[in-house]
DNA sequence: GAGAACAAACCGTCTGGTCGGTACAGAAAG
DNA sequence: CTTTCTGTACCGACCAGACGGTTTGTTCTC
């Protein structure tokens, strides 16, 4: 795996992610990905021998990026629940770390792939299950799950631009979620 | 529109919804819908002259079903926010009203269609925006939005069966959401 | 029997994937 | 130093199947 090869692969994954985000999976064709990445179709299939391999690579990159960010947020002193909340507002908090930043929109790409084919969901189900299992071990599992669900619903709404909250309200929502997350992390049962 | 025709149309919409729910949009082909509904492809296209017409009909049915249920919940004495929460737990609350019941899973079909093609989202964006606008007019817009987002995130999780809460925990979550919804509807600012 | 409701063969396009070939960088050979 | 060889990276024409939609014909209902 030379450096050149690695760059091309990144370009392809970026292109594919962009297409999903901007136009929806329906437009995610091999020709379109290759064109967007500035690579020929043959070049694409040289690196990712099938569409499924490409999709797998997308999700795997999202997975590791998110995990890295989550761990760095915890290393910064955030509790597990608060770190999760800040995952969704990372852009504004640490713009300098944008290289490893996976924003809420990218996670949508994840969910979108799931929606297209249920079999996809099965493949990463275990990883996600173990990740979310910790949220049932906090000082207030009910509130923790509400926070988690709220964040996921929020990014859903934002992505499809349906019934979105005005920026000011959104800030208040995040603030309240962070406040509650801190309470949970510090063991207060409210 | 004879009675026979109406039954066939319902069968087709049911089949299409089922396919989306169980296998994902990728498997939603005209042949598959026709086969599942026990109708020929020609029969399908007689009623819905294009795939887009079929998809439109699906979403429109979901829209009206949900609106009907929401209004009947409000007529039962639930406040606007509480009614929205109960929308997601309707099966257990009013099993006898299952005919007009639109459960969380069906709403996923909605979102799934959006995921496939962003252009789809535009078509119903206005309707949804006006529906959700009322949630910013409650006694506690921040909490109202959190409740709404939480419910949407919850059905997302349930549908993809990813990191789902055990039944007992889920009950507690719904209970707490209803409690808060009642507070909001009754004007308590917490 | 007339129109509505449906069946089934058929067609054109789109798209995932194949395949033979090219460009080029470096190693090996002379 | 020049030539030859080799493997990586990439190109683009082409193919086969899938899928949306058409057309033509048949059956059911009134």
PDB file of N, CA, C and O in Angstrom, chain A residues 55-117:
ATOM      1  N   UNK A  55     -18.609   0.262   0.051  1.00  0.00           N
ATOM      2  CA  UNK A  55     -19.521   0.611   1.136  1.00  0.00           C
ATOM      3  C   UNK A  55     -18.954   0.172   2.478  1.00  0.00           C
ATOM      4  O   UNK A  55     -19.003   0.906   3.465  1.00  0.00           O
ATOM      5  N   UNK A  56     -18.407  -1.023   2.502  1.00  0.00           N
ATOM      6  CA  UNK A  56     -17.794  -1.523   3.736  1.00  0.00           C
ATOM      7  C   UNK A  56     -16.696  -0.591   4.201  1.00  0.00           C
ATOM      8  O   UNK A  56     -16.601  -0.252   5.384  1.00  0.00           O
ATOM      9  N   UNK A  57     -15.853  -0.166   3.254  1.00  0.00           N
ATOM     10  CA  UNK A  57     -14.743   0.727   3.601  1.00  0.00           C
ATOM     11  C   UNK A  57     -15.259   2.048   4.160  1.00  0.00           C
ATOM     12  O   UNK A  57     -14.689   2.607   5.104  1.00  0.00           O
ATOM     13  N   UNK A  58     -16.345   2.546   3.580  1.00  0.00           N
ATOM     14  CA  UNK A  58     -16.935   3.800   4.072  1.00  0.00           C
ATOM     15  C   UNK A  58     -17.325   3.664   5.533  1.00  0.00           C
ATOM     16  O   UNK A  58     -16.940   4.467   6.379  1.00  0.00           O
ATOM     17  N   UNK A  59     -18.088   2.636   5.806  1.00  0.00           N
ATOM     18  CA  UNK A  59     -18.585   2.458   7.165  1.00  0.00           C
ATOM     19  C   UNK A  59     -17.442   2.211   8.146  1.00  0.00           C
ATOM     20  O   UNK A  59     -17.423   2.760   9.246  1.00  0.00           O
ATOM     21  N   UNK A  60     -16.464   1.430   7.712  1.00  0.00           N
ATOM     22  CA  UNK A  60     -15.335   1.152   8.611  1.00  0.00           C
ATOM     23  C   UNK A  60     -14.566   2.423   8.945  1.00  0.00           C
ATOM     24  O   UNK A  60     -14.133   2.629  10.080  1.00  0.00           O
ATOM     25  N   UNK A  61     -14.398   3.289   7.951  1.00  0.00           N
ATOM     26  CA  UNK A  61     -13.712   4.544   8.224  1.00  0.00           C
ATOM     27  C   UNK A  61     -14.517   5.399   9.200  1.00  0.00           C
ATOM     28  O   UNK A  61     -13.974   5.971  10.153  1.00  0.00           O
ATOM     29  N   UNK A  62     -15.823   5.450   8.984  1.00  0.00           N
ATOM     30  CA  UNK A  62     -16.671   6.222   9.887  1.00  0.00           C
ATOM     31  C   UNK A  62     -16.553   5.686  11.311  1.00  0.00           C
ATOM     32  O   UNK A  62     -16.455   6.446  12.280  1.00  0.00           O
ATOM     33  N   UNK A  63     -16.557   4.366  11.407  1.00  0.00           N
ATOM     34  CA  UNK A  63     -16.469   3.721  12.711  1.00  0.00           C
ATOM     35  C   UNK A  63     -15.197   4.143  13.458  1.00  0.00           C
ATOM     36  O   UNK A  63     -15.256   4.599  14.591  1.00  0.00           O
ATOM     37  N   UNK A  64     -14.073   3.969  12.814  1.00  0.00           N
ATOM     38  CA  UNK A  64     -12.809   4.278  13.484  1.00  0.00           C
ATOM     39  C   UNK A  64     -12.681   5.767  13.777  1.00  0.00           C
ATOM     40  O   UNK A  64     -12.215   6.159  14.839  1.00  0.00           O
ATOM     41  N   UNK A  65     -13.123   6.601  12.831  1.00  0.00           N
ATOM     42  CA  UNK A  65     -13.054   8.047  13.067  1.00  0.00           C
ATOM     43  C   UNK A  65     -13.863   8.436  14.295  1.00  0.00           C
ATOM     44  O   UNK A  65     -13.411   9.209  15.147  1.00  0.00           O
ATOM     45  N   UNK A  66     -15.044   7.880  14.367  1.00  0.00           N
ATOM     46  CA  UNK A  66     -15.900   8.226  15.492  1.00  0.00           C
ATOM     47  C   UNK A  66     -15.317   7.731  16.804  1.00  0.00           C
ATOM     48  O   UNK A  66     -15.328   8.447  17.807  1.00  0.00           O
ATOM     49  N   UNK A  67     -14.808   6.529  16.783  1.00  0.00           N
ATOM     50  CA  UNK A  67     -14.207   5.979  18.004  1.00  0.00           C
ATOM     51  C   UNK A  67     -13.021   6.821  18.464  1.00  0.00           C
ATOM     52  O   UNK A  67     -12.882   7.120  19.650  1.00  0.00           O
ATOM     53  N   UNK A  68     -12.172   7.197  17.515  1.00  0.00           N
ATOM     54  CA  UNK A  68     -11.013   8.020  17.856  1.00  0.00           C
ATOM     55  C   UNK A  68     -11.446   9.327  18.510  1.00  0.00           C
ATOM     56  O   UNK A  68     -10.902   9.744  19.540  1.00  0.00           O
ATOM     57  N   UNK A  69     -12.428   9.961  17.889  1.00  0.00           N
ATOM     58  CA  UNK A  69     -12.892  11.239  18.420  1.00  0.00           C
ATOM     59  C   UNK A  69     -13.503  11.072  19.808  1.00  0.00           C
ATOM     60  O   UNK A  69     -13.251  11.875  20.717  1.00  0.00           O
ATOM     61  N   UNK A  70     -14.269  10.023  19.946  1.00  0.00           N
ATOM     62  CA  UNK A  70     -14.924   9.776  21.238  1.00  0.00           C
ATOM     63  C   UNK A  70     -13.890   9.577  22.334  1.00  0.00           C
ATOM     64  O   UNK A  70     -14.007  10.128  23.435  1.00  0.00           O
ATOM     65  N   UNK A  71     -12.859   8.834  22.002  1.00  0.00           N
ATOM     66  CA  UNK A  71     -11.818   8.587  23.001  1.00  0.00           C
ATOM     67  C   UNK A  71     -11.040   9.856  23.329  1.00  0.00           C
ATOM     68  O   UNK A  71     -10.684  10.097  24.488  1.00  0.00           O
ATOM     69  N   UNK A  72     -10.794  10.668  22.316  1.00  0.00           N
ATOM     70  CA  UNK A  72     -10.059  11.911  22.582  1.00  0.00           C
ATOM     71  C   UNK A  72     -10.903  12.860  23.424  1.00  0.00           C
ATOM     72  O   UNK A  72     -10.375  13.619  24.236  1.00  0.00           O
ATOM     73  N   UNK A  73     -12.205  12.811  23.226  1.00  0.00           N
ATOM     74  CA  UNK A  73     -13.086  13.657  24.034  1.00  0.00           C
ATOM     75  C   UNK A  73     -13.067  13.200  25.489  1.00  0.00           C
ATOM     76  O   UNK A  73     -13.087  14.031  26.416  1.00  0.00           O
ATOM     77  N   UNK A  74     -13.015  11.913  25.683  1.00  0.00           N
ATOM     78  CA  UNK A  74     -12.943  11.396  27.051  1.00  0.00           C
ATOM     79  C   UNK A  74     -11.597  11.731  27.677  1.00  0.00           C
ATOM     80  O   UNK A  74     -11.505  12.052  28.854  1.00  0.00           O
ATOM     81  N   UNK A  75     -10.559  11.664  26.845  1.00  0.00           N
ATOM     82  CA  UNK A  75      -9.226  12.004  27.333  1.00  0.00           C
ATOM     83  C   UNK A  75      -9.161  13.468  27.758  1.00  0.00           C
ATOM     84  O   UNK A  75      -8.365  13.849  28.629  1.00  0.00           O
ATOM     85  N   UNK A  76     -10.020  14.288  27.170  1.00  0.00           N
ATOM     86  CA  UNK A  76     -10.060  15.706  27.524  1.00  0.00           C
ATOM     87  C   UNK A  76     -10.779  15.942  28.846  1.00  0.00           C
ATOM     88  O   UNK A  76     -10.939  17.084  29.279  1.00  0.00           O
ATOM     89  N   UNK A  77     -11.252  14.891  29.451  1.00  0.00           N
ATOM     90  CA  UNK A  77     -11.866  15.031  30.772  1.00  0.00           C
ATOM     91  C   UNK A  77     -13.381  14.943  30.779  1.00  0.00           C
ATOM     92  O   UNK A  77     -14.012  15.097  31.822  1.00  0.00           O
ATOM     93  N   UNK A  78     -13.963  14.691  29.612  1.00  0.00           N
ATOM     94  CA  UNK A  78     -15.408  14.525  29.573  1.00  0.00           C
ATOM     95  C   UNK A  78     -15.787  13.123  30.039  1.00  0.00           C
ATOM     96  O   UNK A  78     -15.101  12.155  29.713  1.00  0.00           O
ATOM     97  N   UNK A  79     -16.881  13.043  30.764  1.00  0.00           N
ATOM     98  CA  UNK A  79     -17.400  11.738  31.143  1.00  0.00           C
ATOM     99  C   UNK A  79     -17.959  11.048  29.916  1.00  0.00           C
ATOM    100  O   UNK A  79     -18.118  11.674  28.870  1.00  0.00           O
ATOM    101  N   UNK A  80     -18.239   9.757  30.022  1.00  0.00           N
ATOM    102  CA  UNK A  80     -18.708   8.999  28.855  1.00  0.00           C
ATOM    103  C   UNK A  80     -19.958   9.585  28.199  1.00  0.00           C
ATOM    104  O   UNK A  80     -20.029   9.645  26.964  1.00  0.00           O
ATOM    105  N   UNK A  81     -20.916   9.990  29.002  1.00  0.00           N
ATOM    106  CA  UNK A  81     -22.157  10.509  28.416  1.00  0.00           C
ATOM    107  C   UNK A  81     -21.934  11.903  27.825  1.00  0.00           C
ATOM    108  O   UNK A  81     -22.356  12.189  26.699  1.00  0.00           O
ATOM    109  N   UNK A  82     -21.228  12.746  28.575  1.00  0.00           N
ATOM    110  CA  UNK A  82     -20.972  14.093  28.054  1.00  0.00           C
ATOM    111  C   UNK A  82     -20.146  14.023  26.769  1.00  0.00           C
ATOM    112  O   UNK A  82     -20.410  14.764  25.817  1.00  0.00           O
ATOM    113  N   UNK A  83     -19.171  13.139  26.748  1.00  0.00           N
ATOM    114  CA  UNK A  83     -18.346  12.984  25.543  1.00  0.00           C
ATOM    115  C   UNK A  83     -19.224  12.624  24.354  1.00  0.00           C
ATOM    116  O   UNK A  83     -19.012  13.113  23.241  1.00  0.00           O
ATOM    117  N   UNK A  84     -20.215  11.801  24.604  1.00  0.00           N
ATOM    118  CA  UNK A  84     -21.113  11.401  23.515  1.00  0.00           C
ATOM    119  C   UNK A  84     -21.911  12.596  23.002  1.00  0.00           C
ATOM    120  O   UNK A  84     -22.077  12.775  21.791  1.00  0.00           O
ATOM    121  N   UNK A  85     -22.392  13.407  23.918  1.00  0.00           N
ATOM    122  CA  UNK A  85     -23.141  14.600  23.505  1.00  0.00           C
ATOM    123  C   UNK A  85     -22.244  15.518  22.678  1.00  0.00           C
ATOM    124  O   UNK A  85     -22.631  15.999  21.609  1.00  0.00           O
ATOM    125  N   UNK A  86     -21.023  15.722  23.161  1.00  0.00           N
ATOM    126  CA  UNK A  86     -20.119  16.653  22.471  1.00  0.00           C
ATOM    127  C   UNK A  86     -19.692  16.118  21.106  1.00  0.00           C
ATOM    128  O   UNK A  86     -19.260  16.877  20.245  1.00  0.00           O
ATOM    129  N   UNK A  87     -19.820  14.819  20.931  1.00  0.00           N
ATOM    130  CA  UNK A  87     -19.545  14.222  19.623  1.00  0.00           C
ATOM    131  C   UNK A  87     -20.376  14.901  18.535  1.00  0.00           C
ATOM    132  O   UNK A  87     -19.930  15.030  17.394  1.00  0.00           O
ATOM    133  N   UNK A  88     -21.554  15.330  18.900  1.00  0.00           N
ATOM    134  CA  UNK A  88     -22.473  15.895  17.917  1.00  0.00           C
ATOM    135  C   UNK A  88     -22.299  17.395  17.752  1.00  0.00           C
ATOM    136  O   UNK A  88     -22.918  17.997  16.915  1.00  0.00           O
ATOM    137  N   UNK A  89     -21.473  17.982  18.586  1.00  0.00           N
ATOM    138  CA  UNK A  89     -21.280  19.417  18.477  1.00  0.00           C
ATOM    139  C   UNK A  89     -19.796  19.723  18.346  1.00  0.00           C
ATOM    140  O   UNK A  89     -19.342  20.832  18.604  1.00  0.00           O
ATOM    141  N   UNK A  90     -19.075  18.753  17.881  1.00  0.00           N
ATOM    142  CA  UNK A  90     -17.617  18.846  17.887  1.00  0.00           C
ATOM    143  C   UNK A  90     -17.092  19.976  17.001  1.00  0.00           C
ATOM    144  O   UNK A  90     -16.124  20.655  17.351  1.00  0.00           O
ATOM    145  N   UNK A  91     -17.725  20.173  15.857  1.00  0.00           N
ATOM    146  CA  UNK A  91     -17.237  21.190  14.922  1.00  0.00           C
ATOM    147  C   UNK A  91     -17.000  22.523  15.623  1.00  0.00           C
ATOM    148  O   UNK A  91     -15.988  23.168  15.424  1.00  0.00           O
ATOM    149  N   UNK A  92     -17.976  22.916  16.427  1.00  0.00           N
ATOM    150  CA  UNK A  92     -17.901  24.227  17.060  1.00  0.00           C
ATOM    151  C   UNK A  92     -16.912  24.229  18.219  1.00  0.00           C
ATOM    152  O   UNK A  92     -16.339  25.256  18.559  1.00  0.00           O
ATOM    153  N   UNK A  93     -16.700  23.086  18.816  1.00  0.00           N
ATOM    154  CA  UNK A  93     -15.855  23.036  20.002  1.00  0.00           C
ATOM    155  C   UNK A  93     -14.368  22.913  19.667  1.00  0.00           C
ATOM    156  O   UNK A  93     -13.536  23.548  20.282  1.00  0.00           O
ATOM    157  N   UNK A  94     -14.049  22.098  18.712  1.00  0.00           N
ATOM    158  CA  UNK A  94     -12.644  21.857  18.377  1.00  0.00           C
ATOM    159  C   UNK A  94     -12.428  21.927  16.867  1.00  0.00           C
ATOM    160  O   UNK A  94     -12.134  20.907  16.244  1.00  0.00           O
ATOM    161  N   UNK A  95     -12.582  23.105  16.281  1.00  0.00           N
ATOM    162  CA  UNK A  95     -12.430  23.199  14.826  1.00  0.00           C
ATOM    163  C   UNK A  95     -11.053  22.739  14.354  1.00  0.00           C
ATOM    164  O   UNK A  95     -10.906  22.285  13.234  1.00  0.00           O
ATOM    165  N   UNK A  96     -10.060  22.834  15.225  1.00  0.00           N
ATOM    166  CA  UNK A  96      -8.702  22.466  14.829  1.00  0.00           C
ATOM    167  C   UNK A  96      -8.558  20.956  14.677  1.00  0.00           C
ATOM    168  O   UNK A  96      -7.623  20.476  14.053  1.00  0.00           O
ATOM    169  N   UNK A  97      -9.496  20.235  15.239  1.00  0.00           N
ATOM    170  CA  UNK A  97      -9.378  18.786  15.163  1.00  0.00           C
ATOM    171  C   UNK A  97     -10.245  18.228  14.037  1.00  0.00           C
ATOM    172  O   UNK A  97     -10.643  17.071  14.053  1.00  0.00           O
ATOM    173  N   UNK A  98     -10.522  19.075  13.068  1.00  0.00           N
ATOM    174  CA  UNK A  98     -11.475  18.683  12.043  1.00  0.00           C
ATOM    175  C   UNK A  98     -11.002  17.478  11.223  1.00  0.00           C
ATOM    176  O   UNK A  98     -11.811  16.825  10.594  1.00  0.00           O
ATOM    177  N   UNK A  99      -9.695  17.228  11.225  1.00  0.00           N
ATOM    178  CA  UNK A  99      -9.181  16.111  10.442  1.00  0.00           C
ATOM    179  C   UNK A  99      -9.797  14.787  10.882  1.00  0.00           C
ATOM    180  O   UNK A  99     -10.171  13.956  10.065  1.00  0.00           O
ATOM    181  N   UNK A 100      -9.916  14.618  12.176  1.00  0.00           N
ATOM    182  CA  UNK A 100     -10.498  13.363  12.645  1.00  0.00           C
ATOM    183  C   UNK A 100     -11.966  13.550  13.018  1.00  0.00           C
ATOM    184  O   UNK A 100     -12.595  12.698  13.615  1.00  0.00           O
ATOM    185  N   UNK A 101     -12.479  14.706  12.626  1.00  0.00           N
ATOM    186  CA  UNK A 101     -13.853  15.007  13.021  1.00  0.00           C
ATOM    187  C   UNK A 101     -14.882  14.225  12.212  1.00  0.00           C
ATOM    188  O   UNK A 101     -14.881  14.227  10.997  1.00  0.00           O
ATOM    189  N   UNK A 102     -15.718  13.547  12.910  1.00  0.00           N
ATOM    190  CA  UNK A 102     -16.857  12.943  12.221  1.00  0.00           C
ATOM    191  C   UNK A 102     -18.092  13.616  12.762  1.00  0.00           C
ATOM    192  O   UNK A 102     -18.439  13.475  13.919  1.00  0.00           O
ATOM    193  N   UNK A 103     -18.737  14.352  11.950  1.00  0.00           N
ATOM    194  CA  UNK A 103     -19.902  15.096  12.431  1.00  0.00           C
ATOM    195  C   UNK A 103     -21.162  14.263  12.289  1.00  0.00           C
ATOM    196  O   UNK A 103     -21.168  13.148  11.753  1.00  0.00           O
ATOM    197  N   UNK A 104     -22.223  14.848  12.797  1.00  0.00           N
ATOM    198  CA  UNK A 104     -23.496  14.133  12.797  1.00  0.00           C
ATOM    199  C   UNK A 104     -23.901  13.729  11.379  1.00  0.00           C
ATOM    200  O   UNK A 104     -24.437  12.647  11.170  1.00  0.00           O
ATOM    201  N   UNK A 105     -23.587  14.556  10.435  1.00  0.00           N
ATOM    202  CA  UNK A 105     -23.989  14.261   9.062  1.00  0.00           C
ATOM    203  C   UNK A 105     -23.360  12.985   8.539  1.00  0.00           C
ATOM    204  O   UNK A 105     -23.988  12.231   7.818  1.00  0.00           O
ATOM    205  N   UNK A 106     -22.124  12.765   8.923  1.00  0.00           N
ATOM    206  CA  UNK A 106     -21.478  11.552   8.445  1.00  0.00           C
ATOM    207  C   UNK A 106     -22.124  10.306   9.037  1.00  0.00           C
ATOM    208  O   UNK A 106     -22.212   9.277   8.385  1.00  0.00           O
ATOM    209  N   UNK A 107     -22.553  10.442  10.278  1.00  0.00           N
ATOM    210  CA  UNK A 107     -23.231   9.284  10.870  1.00  0.00           C
ATOM    211  C   UNK A 107     -24.511   8.982  10.131  1.00  0.00           C
ATOM    212  O   UNK A 107     -24.961   7.840  10.077  1.00  0.00           O
ATOM    213  N   UNK A 108     -25.085  10.013   9.552  1.00  0.00           N
ATOM    214  CA  UNK A 108     -26.295   9.795   8.767  1.00  0.00           C
ATOM    215  C   UNK A 108     -25.995   8.911   7.566  1.00  0.00           C
ATOM    216  O   UNK A 108     -26.777   8.046   7.194  1.00  0.00           O
ATOM    217  N   UNK A 109     -24.845   9.127   6.984  1.00  0.00           N
ATOM    218  CA  UNK A 109     -24.458   8.292   5.850  1.00  0.00           C
ATOM    219  C   UNK A 109     -24.504   6.819   6.268  1.00  0.00           C
ATOM    220  O   UNK A 109     -24.952   5.951   5.534  1.00  0.00           O
ATOM    221  N   UNK A 110     -24.040   6.585   7.456  1.00  0.00           N
ATOM    222  CA  UNK A 110     -24.075   5.262   8.069  1.00  0.00           C
ATOM    223  C   UNK A 110     -25.508   4.714   8.062  1.00  0.00           C
ATOM    224  O   UNK A 110     -25.798   3.640   7.509  1.00  0.00           O
ATOM    225  N   UNK A 111     -26.388   5.489   8.655  1.00  0.00           N
ATOM    226  CA  UNK A 111     -27.774   5.055   8.773  1.00  0.00           C
ATOM    227  C   UNK A 111     -28.427   4.894   7.408  1.00  0.00           C
ATOM    228  O   UNK A 111     -29.231   3.999   7.187  1.00  0.00           O
ATOM    229  N   UNK A 112     -28.036   5.754   6.507  1.00  0.00           N
ATOM    230  CA  UNK A 112     -28.598   5.675   5.164  1.00  0.00           C
ATOM    231  C   UNK A 112     -28.268   4.340   4.523  1.00  0.00           C
ATOM    232  O   UNK A 112     -29.114   3.697   3.921  1.00  0.00           O
ATOM    233  N   UNK A 113     -27.033   3.925   4.680  1.00  0.00           N
ATOM    234  CA  UNK A 113     -26.639   2.636   4.125  1.00  0.00           C
ATOM    235  C   UNK A 113     -27.475   1.517   4.733  1.00  0.00           C
ATOM    236  O   UNK A 113     -27.894   0.590   4.053  1.00  0.00           O
ATOM    237  N   UNK A 114     -27.726   1.636   6.025  1.00  0.00           N
ATOM    238  CA  UNK A 114     -28.554   0.645   6.694  1.00  0.00           C
ATOM    239  C   UNK A 114     -29.941   0.589   6.086  1.00  0.00           C
ATOM    240  O   UNK A 114     -30.504  -0.482   5.873  1.00  0.00           O
ATOM    241  N   UNK A 115     -30.468   1.779   5.809  1.00  0.00           N
ATOM    242  CA  UNK A 115     -31.839   1.841   5.304  1.00  0.00           C
ATOM    243  C   UNK A 115     -31.959   1.177   3.939  1.00  0.00           C
ATOM    244  O   UNK A 115     -32.969   0.572   3.618  1.00  0.00           O
ATOM    245  N   UNK A 116     -30.907   1.280   3.164  1.00  0.00           N
ATOM    246  CA  UNK A 116     -30.943   0.730   1.823  1.00  0.00           C
ATOM    247  C   UNK A 116     -31.035  -0.793   1.858  1.00  0.00           C
ATOM    248  O   UNK A 116     -31.805  -1.397   1.146  1.00  0.00           O
ATOM    249  N   UNK A 117     -30.253  -1.369   2.696  1.00  0.00           N
ATOM    250  CA  UNK A 117     -30.280  -2.823   2.769  1.00  0.00           C
ATOM    251  C   UNK A 117     -30.070  -3.286   4.205  1.00  0.00           C
ATOM    252  O   UNK A 117     -29.023  -3.055   4.800  1.00  0.00           O
TER     253      UNK A 117
END
